[in-house]
């Protein structure tokens, strides 16, 4: 096996792990969240493909064959995964660096304050989706199944909309680029210490993860929900 093949294999394996790792955070006892068995391997496979592909050429219609519930369940599992696993992991590396270089490296003050601020914004972004956007989509699903009265559906449609989500959905992952620019500007003339490189690596992987997540929200979830919304409006 040549080095390139090995490198690709390691890369594929890393991606696979990243994509499937979130299945571990789903609480099997939780009743309201679509359970693990709903996260069919087929869906995970298509998502893995998205991780490997150039985003501009990704055939989104491949994801449209899954139900809105499945896509929602996947996104919710991802939210949980970010909050309970990814953010703490990155924070831990940050703490490690701080303990090692805290007294000598000035850069750490700006890095820590940036990251704390970023974390708050990310938590707020996820909270908005979990408290407003996702429940609205769940209600659209209920309405489409005939579980709501005409009046209830009318009120629902007048109070919220997919269009307002489109307008307010910020590309939160972009800000993470600041981390690399802080680190790079600091270590311009010298070699970046290893712990910083590890940290940077984690942050860059997380940035990619959040970008793919936003793509699924914007290009799969929102269009599917918009279609359902339009149908209910026309009814
Ligand atoms: Fe999200
Ligand atoms: Fe989002």
XYZ file of N, CA and C and ligand atoms in Angstrom:
707
model
N 0.850 -1.199 0.000
C 0.000 0.000 0.000
C 0.888 1.253 0.000
N 0.666 2.134 -0.974
C 1.517 3.328 -0.979
C 1.024 4.378 0.025
N 1.855 5.367 0.215
C 1.568 6.368 1.243
C 0.251 7.102 0.990
N -0.017 7.375 -0.283
C -1.220 8.128 -0.645
C -2.483 7.306 -0.312
N -2.436 6.010 -0.659
C -3.571 5.138 -0.377
C -3.812 5.069 1.127
N -2.724 4.935 1.852
C -2.821 4.851 3.306
C -3.406 6.142 3.867
N -2.932 7.226 3.356
C -3.404 8.537 3.801
C -4.907 8.675 3.548
N -5.335 8.242 2.358
C -6.760 8.292 2.022
C -7.592 7.405 2.935
N -7.021 6.248 3.240
C -7.715 5.295 4.094
C -7.896 5.870 5.499
N -6.818 6.470 5.996
C -6.870 7.083 7.323
C -7.896 8.206 7.320
N -7.878 8.999 6.254
C -8.809 10.123 6.111
C -10.262 9.624 6.090
N -10.522 8.580 5.293
C -11.861 8.010 5.186
C -12.324 7.482 6.535
N -11.412 6.811 7.198
C -11.727 6.250 8.496
C -12.063 7.330 9.515
N -11.312 8.434 9.458
C -11.515 9.555 10.374
C -12.890 10.173 10.143
N -13.245 10.346 8.850
C -14.544 10.906 8.481
C -15.672 9.995 8.935
N -15.461 8.707 8.676
C -16.477 7.728 9.043
C -16.748 7.797 10.542
N -15.665 7.884 11.290
C -15.791 7.967 12.731
C -16.520 9.233 13.156
N -16.157 10.329 12.502
C -16.777 11.613 12.829
C -18.284 11.559 12.560
N -18.649 10.966 11.432
C -20.069 10.929 11.062
C -20.862 9.985 11.965
N -20.277 8.827 12.272
C -21.051 7.855 13.060
C -20.985 8.105 14.563
N -19.974 8.846 14.990
C -19.794 9.100 16.418
C -21.033 9.718 17.058
N -21.753 10.499 16.286
C -22.912 11.187 16.857
C -24.037 10.239 17.223
N -23.994 9.048 16.643
C -25.037 8.075 16.985
C -24.925 7.667 18.450
N -23.697 7.777 18.967
C -23.473 7.384 20.357
C -24.110 8.333 21.363
N -24.364 9.554 20.933
C -24.909 10.515 21.896
C -26.430 10.474 21.982
N -27.061 9.710 21.093
C -28.514 9.623 21.161
C -28.885 8.758 22.347
N -29.718 9.308 23.178
C -30.142 8.579 24.362
C -31.179 7.536 23.963
N -30.861 6.254 24.095
C -31.793 5.222 23.626
C -33.081 5.212 24.432
N -33.024 5.801 25.638
C -34.214 5.789 26.483
C -35.179 6.933 26.147
N -34.676 7.927 25.434
C -35.520 9.087 25.139
C -36.659 8.701 24.200
N -37.843 9.142 24.570
C -39.019 8.753 23.803
C -39.318 9.714 22.654
N -39.137 10.987 22.913
C -39.578 11.965 21.917
C -38.589 12.102 20.759
N -37.369 11.757 20.992
C -36.402 11.884 19.908
C -36.418 10.584 19.097
N -36.322 10.753 17.794
C -36.392 9.576 16.933
C -35.192 8.696 17.249
N -35.473 7.494 17.548
C -34.435 6.617 18.095
C -33.382 6.212 17.089
N -32.377 5.617 17.646
C -31.213 5.186 16.884
C -31.570 4.421 15.607
N -32.547 3.529 15.688
C -32.891 2.698 14.524
C -33.437 3.527 13.361
N -33.847 4.747 13.689
C -34.362 5.606 12.640
C -33.237 6.180 11.787
N -32.043 6.180 12.385
C -30.889 6.755 11.711
C -30.300 5.674 10.823
N -31.039 5.324 9.789
C -30.621 4.202 8.966
C -29.242 4.391 8.351
N -28.610 3.245 8.178
C -27.241 3.294 7.659
C -27.212 3.948 6.279
N -28.307 3.826 5.562
C -28.367 4.415 4.230
C -28.200 5.936 4.293
N -28.871 6.525 5.266
C -28.770 7.974 5.453
C -27.332 8.351 5.812
N -26.735 7.587 6.723
C -25.373 7.881 7.138
C -24.411 7.763 5.956
N -24.703 6.832 5.075
C -23.847 6.653 3.905
C -23.880 7.880 2.988
N -25.088 8.378 2.742
C -25.215 9.557 1.881
C -24.535 10.754 2.539
N -24.673 10.840 3.863
C -24.051 11.949 4.574
C -22.525 11.847 4.498
N -22.038 10.648 4.617
C -20.599 10.424 4.494
C -20.104 10.885 3.116
N -20.929 10.628 2.139
C -20.599 11.062 0.782
C -20.477 12.588 0.718
N -21.381 13.250 1.415
C -21.346 14.717 1.460
C -20.044 15.206 2.099
N -19.561 14.466 3.095
C -18.319 14.835 3.768
C -17.111 14.699 2.834
N -17.222 13.784 1.911
C -16.099 13.551 1.014
C -16.149 14.395 -0.238
N -17.347 14.861 -0.550
C -17.533 15.558 -1.818
C -17.315 17.045 -1.749
N -17.056 17.573 -2.890
C -17.021 18.998 -3.050
C -18.489 19.458 -2.910
N -18.714 20.423 -2.014
C -20.097 20.802 -1.718
C -20.902 21.297 -2.920
N -20.213 21.958 -3.840
C -20.938 22.528 -4.978
C -21.510 21.459 -5.897
N -20.867 20.289 -5.876
C -21.329 19.243 -6.785
C -22.143 18.161 -6.105
N -22.413 18.362 -4.836
C -23.124 17.307 -4.133
C -24.583 17.213 -4.588
N -25.011 16.017 -4.983
C -26.408 15.874 -5.427
C -27.371 15.825 -4.234
N -27.934 16.970 -3.923
C -28.808 17.067 -2.745
C -30.062 16.203 -2.837
N -30.471 15.956 -4.090
C -31.693 15.151 -4.234
C -31.528 13.751 -3.633
N -30.269 13.326 -3.496
C -30.010 12.032 -2.866
C -30.521 12.000 -1.421
N -30.485 13.166 -0.795
C -30.932 13.232 0.590
C -32.441 13.437 0.699
N -33.021 13.872 -0.408
C -34.451 14.181 -0.385
C -35.329 12.933 -0.330
N -34.723 11.776 -0.575
C -35.540 10.570 -0.510
C -35.790 10.144 0.947
N -35.026 10.734 1.857
C -35.259 10.431 3.267
C -36.387 11.313 3.774
N -37.020 10.851 4.856
C -38.147 11.642 5.349
C -37.638 12.855 6.119
N -38.511 13.833 6.236
C -38.201 15.040 6.988
C -37.844 14.667 8.432
N -38.549 13.675 8.980
C -38.277 13.216 10.347
C -36.849 12.676 10.472
N -36.420 11.937 9.465
C -35.074 11.356 9.508
C -33.999 12.437 9.469
N -34.219 13.410 8.570
C -33.240 14.491 8.451
C -33.195 15.291 9.760
N -34.363 15.553 10.318
C -34.441 16.265 11.598
C -33.726 15.495 12.697
N -33.977 14.190 12.751
C -33.356 13.358 13.783
C -31.842 13.394 13.670
N -31.370 13.356 12.444
C -29.929 13.418 12.220
C -29.365 14.760 12.717
N -30.039 15.839 12.371
C -29.550 17.160 12.757
C -29.593 17.351 14.274
N -30.634 16.805 14.897
C -30.725 16.929 16.350
C -29.642 16.127 17.050
N -29.363 14.943 16.510
C -28.281 14.134 17.076
C -26.963 14.886 16.933
N -26.815 15.588 15.811
C -25.597 16.358 15.591
C -25.475 17.497 16.603
N -26.572 18.187 16.851
C -26.544 19.267 17.848
C -26.053 18.728 19.195
N -26.632 17.615 19.577
C -26.274 17.012 20.852
C -24.785 16.634 20.867
N -24.352 16.114 19.754
C -22.958 15.696 19.590
C -22.008 16.897 19.730
N -22.376 18.027 19.157
C -21.522 19.222 19.252
C -21.440 19.708 20.695
N -22.601 19.771 21.342
C -22.635 20.330 22.685
C -22.031 19.401 23.734
N -22.280 18.102 23.584
C -21.816 17.205 24.639
C -20.456 16.586 24.357
N -20.016 16.649 23.110
C -18.758 15.980 22.807
C -17.720 16.899 22.156
N -18.077 17.498 21.032
C -17.090 18.264 20.271
C -16.606 19.519 20.991
N -17.541 20.332 21.467
C -17.126 21.559 22.160
C -16.284 21.235 23.397
N -16.730 20.275 24.258
C -15.889 19.937 25.410
C -14.494 19.440 25.016
N -14.416 18.699 23.926
C -13.113 18.195 23.475
C -12.174 19.352 23.119
N -12.716 20.292 22.361
C -11.903 21.440 21.951
C -11.502 22.262 23.178
N -12.447 22.411 24.089
C -12.163 23.160 25.311
C -11.066 22.498 26.136
N -11.080 21.188 26.132
C -10.081 20.448 26.885
C -8.677 20.704 26.320
N -8.571 20.690 25.012
C -7.278 20.979 24.385
C -6.839 22.390 24.740
N -7.815 23.301 24.712
C -7.552 24.696 25.043
C -6.990 24.804 26.473
N -7.606 24.076 27.394
C -7.168 24.073 28.791
C -5.753 23.517 28.908
N -5.524 22.482 28.139
C -4.208 21.841 28.148
C -3.135 22.848 27.726
N -3.416 23.572 26.660
C -2.463 24.579 26.186
C -2.289 25.662 27.248
N -3.414 26.039 27.829
C -3.370 27.104 28.828
C -2.479 26.708 30.012
N -2.637 25.467 30.469
C -1.822 24.999 31.589
C -0.348 24.967 31.236
N -0.083 24.685 29.995
C 1.300 24.557 29.567
C 1.968 25.912 29.282
N 1.202 26.793 28.628
C 1.819 28.042 28.162
C 1.185 29.312 28.741
N 0.168 29.096 29.586
C -0.622 30.227 30.085
C 0.178 31.429 30.548
N 1.272 31.173 31.252
C 2.012 32.293 31.830
C 2.966 32.942 30.830
N 3.297 32.231 29.754
C 4.287 32.783 28.823
C 3.718 33.262 27.494
N 2.605 32.695 27.069
C 2.081 33.049 25.755
C 0.908 34.023 25.843
N 1.142 35.205 25.339
C 0.092 36.224 25.378
C -1.101 35.880 24.505
N -0.819 35.159 23.447
C -1.855 34.775 22.488
C -3.033 34.080 23.178
N -2.749 33.389 24.294
C -3.791 32.603 24.922
C -4.953 33.431 25.433
N -4.653 34.660 25.839
C -5.727 35.526 26.319
C -6.738 35.772 25.203
N -6.234 36.118 23.995
C -7.174 36.382 22.901
C -7.840 35.103 22.411
N -7.097 34.011 22.412
C -7.687 32.746 21.970
C -8.814 32.300 22.889
N -8.550 32.335 24.194
C -9.575 31.903 25.142
C -10.795 32.792 25.075
N -10.575 34.097 24.999
C -11.741 34.969 24.992
C -12.518 34.806 23.679
N -11.801 34.637 22.582
C -12.514 34.395 21.324
C -13.333 33.117 21.427
N -12.692 32.073 21.928
C -13.381 30.791 21.930
C -14.586 30.769 22.854
N -14.454 31.407 24.013
C -15.605 31.469 24.929
C -16.768 32.204 24.296
N -16.447 33.294 23.650
C -17.472 34.077 22.982
C -18.106 33.270 21.848
N -17.257 32.578 21.107
C -17.759 31.762 19.998
C -18.690 30.669 20.497
N -18.276 30.033 21.565
C -19.065 28.944 22.142
C -20.474 29.446 22.503
N -20.529 30.618 23.132
C -21.830 31.184 23.486
C -22.704 31.412 22.266
N -22.090 31.908 21.206
C -22.873 32.173 19.998
C -23.359 30.883 19.346
N -22.500 29.874 19.380
C -22.891 28.583 18.796
C -24.035 27.956 19.597
N -23.909 28.018 20.922
C -24.966 27.468 21.771
C -26.285 28.203 21.497
N -26.202 29.509 21.336
C -27.399 30.308 21.051
C -27.994 29.946 19.674
N -27.138 29.746 18.700
C -27.560 29.344 17.350
C -28.339 28.016 17.412
N -27.762 27.062 18.127
C -28.399 25.744 18.247
C -29.705 25.851 19.037
N -29.675 26.664 20.093
C -30.868 26.835 20.925
C -32.035 27.391 20.097
N -31.717 28.369 19.228
C -32.754 28.953 18.378
C -33.374 27.870 17.478
N -32.545 27.033 16.933
C -33.055 25.980 16.047
C -33.884 24.959 16.818
N -33.395 24.599 17.983
C -34.089 23.580 18.785
C -35.382 24.110 19.398
N -35.420 25.424 19.672
C -36.598 25.983 20.336
C -37.624 26.551 19.360
N -37.176 26.979 18.202
C -38.106 27.617 17.279
C -38.271 26.867 15.961
N -37.166 26.726 15.270
C -37.221 26.201 13.913
C -37.638 24.722 13.847
N -36.982 23.873 14.611
C -37.309 22.449 14.563
C -38.737 22.162 15.055
N -39.157 22.773 16.176
C -40.546 22.538 16.600
C -41.560 22.967 15.535
N -41.256 24.061 14.832
C -42.153 24.509 13.760
C -42.258 23.421 12.684
N -41.124 22.867 12.304
C -41.135 21.804 11.286
C -41.896 20.581 11.794
N -41.706 20.260 13.066
C -42.441 19.121 13.636
C -43.939 19.376 13.586
N -44.329 20.631 13.843
C -45.756 20.967 13.762
C -46.250 20.856 12.323
N -45.417 21.274 11.364
C -45.810 21.141 9.954
C -46.065 19.667 9.621
N -45.204 18.815 10.156
C -45.364 17.380 9.909
C -46.688 16.891 10.518
N -46.943 17.301 11.762
C -48.211 16.903 12.413
C -49.404 17.377 11.602
N -49.337 18.648 11.174
C -50.448 19.205 10.402
C -50.657 18.413 9.108
N -49.572 18.042 8.466
C -49.695 17.316 7.204
C -50.260 15.907 7.408
N -50.122 15.419 8.628
C -50.673 14.095 8.933
C -52.120 14.192 9.411
N -52.658 15.413 9.383
C -54.045 15.606 9.799
C -54.230 15.616 11.306
N -53.134 15.870 12.028
C -53.234 15.854 13.485
C -53.577 17.232 14.075
N -53.816 18.207 13.188
C -54.172 19.538 13.682
C -55.451 19.997 12.994
N -56.211 20.869 13.690
C -57.423 21.396 13.071
C -57.034 22.463 12.037
N -57.978 22.806 11.178
C -57.718 23.823 10.155
C -57.281 25.130 10.813
N -57.972 25.473 11.912
C -57.641 26.716 12.606
C -56.226 26.674 13.190
N -55.904 25.558 13.804
C -54.565 25.394 14.393
C -53.482 25.519 13.318
N -53.732 24.912 12.195
C -52.769 24.970 11.091
C -52.606 26.404 10.596
N -53.749 27.079 10.495
C -53.736 28.475 10.033
C -52.908 29.345 10.979
N -53.147 29.184 12.285
C -52.403 29.942 13.283
C -50.913 29.627 13.191
N -50.615 28.342 13.076
C -49.217 27.914 12.965
C -48.521 28.614 11.802
N -49.178 28.591 10.643
C -48.579 29.179 9.444
C -48.431 30.691 9.535
N -49.309 31.305 10.344
C -49.232 32.766 10.437
C -48.165 33.205 11.444
N -47.791 32.303 12.347
C -46.851 32.693 13.406
C -45.383 32.456 13.078
N -45.132 31.581 12.142
C -43.746 31.219 11.852
C -43.610 30.956 10.356
N -42.382 30.895 9.859
C -42.209 30.543 8.451
C -40.788 30.093 8.176
N -40.651 29.282 7.146
C -39.316 28.838 6.745
C -38.533 30.041 6.212
N -39.244 30.972 5.594
C -38.573 32.167 5.064
C -37.846 32.930 6.166
N -38.439 32.998 7.361
C -37.777 33.737 8.431
C -36.532 32.989 8.915
N -36.563 31.672 8.802
C -35.354 30.901 9.130
C -34.253 31.215 8.110
N -34.620 31.193 6.830
C -33.652 31.493 5.771
C -32.974 32.838 6.024
N -33.776 33.807 6.451
C -33.237 35.152 6.673
C -32.307 35.243 7.877
N -32.569 34.380 8.864
C -31.813 34.502 10.112
C -30.741 33.451 10.323
N -30.603 32.562 9.375
C -29.646 31.477 9.575
C -28.225 31.905 9.208
N -27.462 32.307 10.233
C -26.099 32.810 10.005
C -25.105 31.676 9.756
N -24.131 31.933 8.891
C -23.071 30.929 8.702
C -22.075 30.991 9.853
N -22.448 30.410 10.973
C -21.674 30.532 12.205
C -20.275 29.912 12.117
N -20.110 28.948 11.193
C -18.807 28.283 11.074
C -17.703 29.217 10.560
N -18.107 30.240 9.802
C -17.111 31.162 9.234
C -16.219 31.810 10.291
N -16.836 32.123 11.435
C -16.084 32.802 12.495
C -14.924 31.975 13.020
N -15.032 30.664 12.870
C -13.961 29.813 13.394
C -12.631 30.043 12.677
N -12.710 30.646 11.506
C -11.471 30.957 10.772
C -10.597 31.908 11.582
N -11.250 32.688 12.449
C -10.507 33.613 13.309
C -9.452 32.882 14.135
N -9.796 31.654 14.579
C -8.843 30.887 15.379
C -7.538 30.687 14.616
N -7.652 30.266 13.352
C -6.407 30.055 12.608
C -5.675 31.358 12.372
N -6.425 32.442 12.126
C -5.695 33.691 11.901
C -5.035 34.189 13.187
N -5.651 33.971 14.352
C -4.999 34.368 15.613
C -3.706 33.567 15.788
N -3.811 32.254 15.595
C -2.634 31.404 15.791
C -1.537 31.707 14.764
N -1.963 31.880 13.502
C -0.965 32.153 12.471
C -0.269 33.494 12.659
N -1.031 34.486 13.067
C -0.419 35.800 13.245
C 0.564 35.758 14.417
N 0.290 34.893 15.363
C 1.188 34.784 16.512
C 2.492 34.071 16.170
N 2.340 32.973 15.392
C 3.532 32.157 15.143
C 4.109 32.384 13.747
N 3.981 33.606 13.304
C 4.408 33.964 11.955
C 5.860 33.603 11.678
N 6.715 33.933 12.633
C 8.146 33.734 12.381
C 8.745 32.512 13.053
N 7.932 31.824 13.807
C 8.485 30.642 14.464
C 7.538 29.468 14.245
N 7.989 28.332 14.635
C 7.160 27.152 14.449
C 6.043 27.113 15.486
N 4.850 26.741 15.020
C 3.717 26.669 15.944
C 3.923 25.479 16.890
N 3.832 25.713 18.204
C 4.001 24.584 19.131
C 2.961 23.493 18.868
N 3.346 22.263 19.092
C 2.486 21.121 18.771
C 1.067 21.201 19.344
N 0.922 21.550 20.640
C -0.451 21.605 21.159
C -1.347 22.574 20.382
N -0.764 23.667 19.882
C -1.545 24.611 19.085
C -1.973 23.983 17.764
N -1.066 23.178 17.229
C -1.396 22.526 15.955
C -2.527 21.521 16.151
N -2.489 20.827 17.282
C -3.565 19.878 17.599
C -4.885 20.639 17.734
N -4.815 21.744 18.465
C -5.995 22.581 18.676
C -6.543 23.095 17.348
N -5.642 23.587 16.520
C -6.027 24.123 15.225
C -6.678 23.042 14.368
N -6.106 21.863 14.445
C -6.632 20.732 13.704
C -8.069 20.403 14.127
N -8.289 20.382 15.422
C -9.634 20.119 15.954
C -10.616 21.191 15.508
N -10.165 22.434 15.595
C -11.037 23.549 15.232
C -11.369 23.516 13.736
N -10.373 23.200 12.925
C -10.622 23.162 11.478
C -11.567 22.027 11.091
N -11.426 20.914 11.768
C -12.317 19.782 11.520
C -13.748 20.142 11.946
N -13.834 20.845 13.057
C -15.141 21.262 13.569
C -15.778 22.290 12.635
N -14.966 23.149 12.084
C -15.459 24.146 11.131
C -16.065 23.438 9.914
N -15.364 22.423 9.425
C -15.871 21.655 8.289
C -17.177 20.965 8.668
N -17.187 20.390 9.853
C -18.373 19.698 10.358
C -19.585 20.652 10.389
N -19.372 21.839 10.932
C -20.466 22.806 11.027
C -20.922 23.287 9.653
N -19.980 23.350 8.717
C -20.343 23.781 7.371
C -21.231 22.743 6.701
N -20.873 21.467 6.846
C -21.699 20.399 6.268
C -23.082 20.385 6.934
N -23.078 20.621 8.223
C -24.329 20.648 8.985
C -25.255 21.752 8.449
N -24.670 22.928 8.247
C -25.460 24.054 7.738
C -25.968 23.780 6.324
N -25.163 23.076 5.539
C -25.576 22.731 4.174
C -26.820 21.849 4.218
N -26.813 20.876 5.134
C -27.987 20.001 5.245
C -29.202 20.806 5.698
N -28.989 21.741 6.613
C -30.108 22.578 7.067
C -30.651 23.459 5.937
N -29.722 24.083 5.210
C -30.145 25.033 4.170
C -30.613 24.370 2.874
N -29.956 23.273 2.508
C -30.236 22.692 1.192
C -31.064 21.420 1.208
N -31.286 20.878 2.390
C -32.114 19.674 2.449
C -33.327 19.917 3.349
N -33.051 20.241 4.616
C -34.153 20.419 5.563
C -35.094 21.565 5.168
N -34.530 22.749 4.955
C -35.374 23.912 4.643
C -36.206 23.706 3.363
N -35.622 23.242 2.259
C -36.449 23.033 1.059
C -37.570 22.011 1.274
N -37.263 20.928 2.001
C -38.297 19.925 2.250
C -39.427 20.520 3.092
N -39.041 21.281 4.113
C -40.039 21.891 4.986
C -40.836 22.963 4.237
N -40.142 23.678 3.358
C -40.800 24.733 2.582
C -41.891 24.143 1.683
N -41.583 22.991 1.129
C -42.534 22.303 0.258
C -43.795 21.917 1.033
N -43.554 21.380 2.223
C -44.658 20.970 3.094
C -45.482 22.191 3.498
N -44.785 23.256 3.829
C -45.429 24.509 4.222
C -46.323 25.037 3.089
N -45.780 24.996 1.874
C -46.538 25.491 0.704
C -47.790 24.648 0.493
N -47.682 23.360 0.668
C -48.822 22.463 0.508
C -49.903 22.789 1.525
N -49.484 23.041 2.761
C -50.455 23.339 3.819
C -51.121 24.689 3.576
N -50.334 25.628 3.040
C -50.877 26.963 2.750
C -51.920 26.890 1.648
N -51.667 26.014 0.683
C -52.564 25.893 -0.467
C -53.841 25.112 -0.119
N -53.761 24.332 0.952
C -54.911 23.454 1.275
C -56.130 24.248 1.738
Fe -28.102 23.280 13.451
Fe -27.771 26.108 11.806
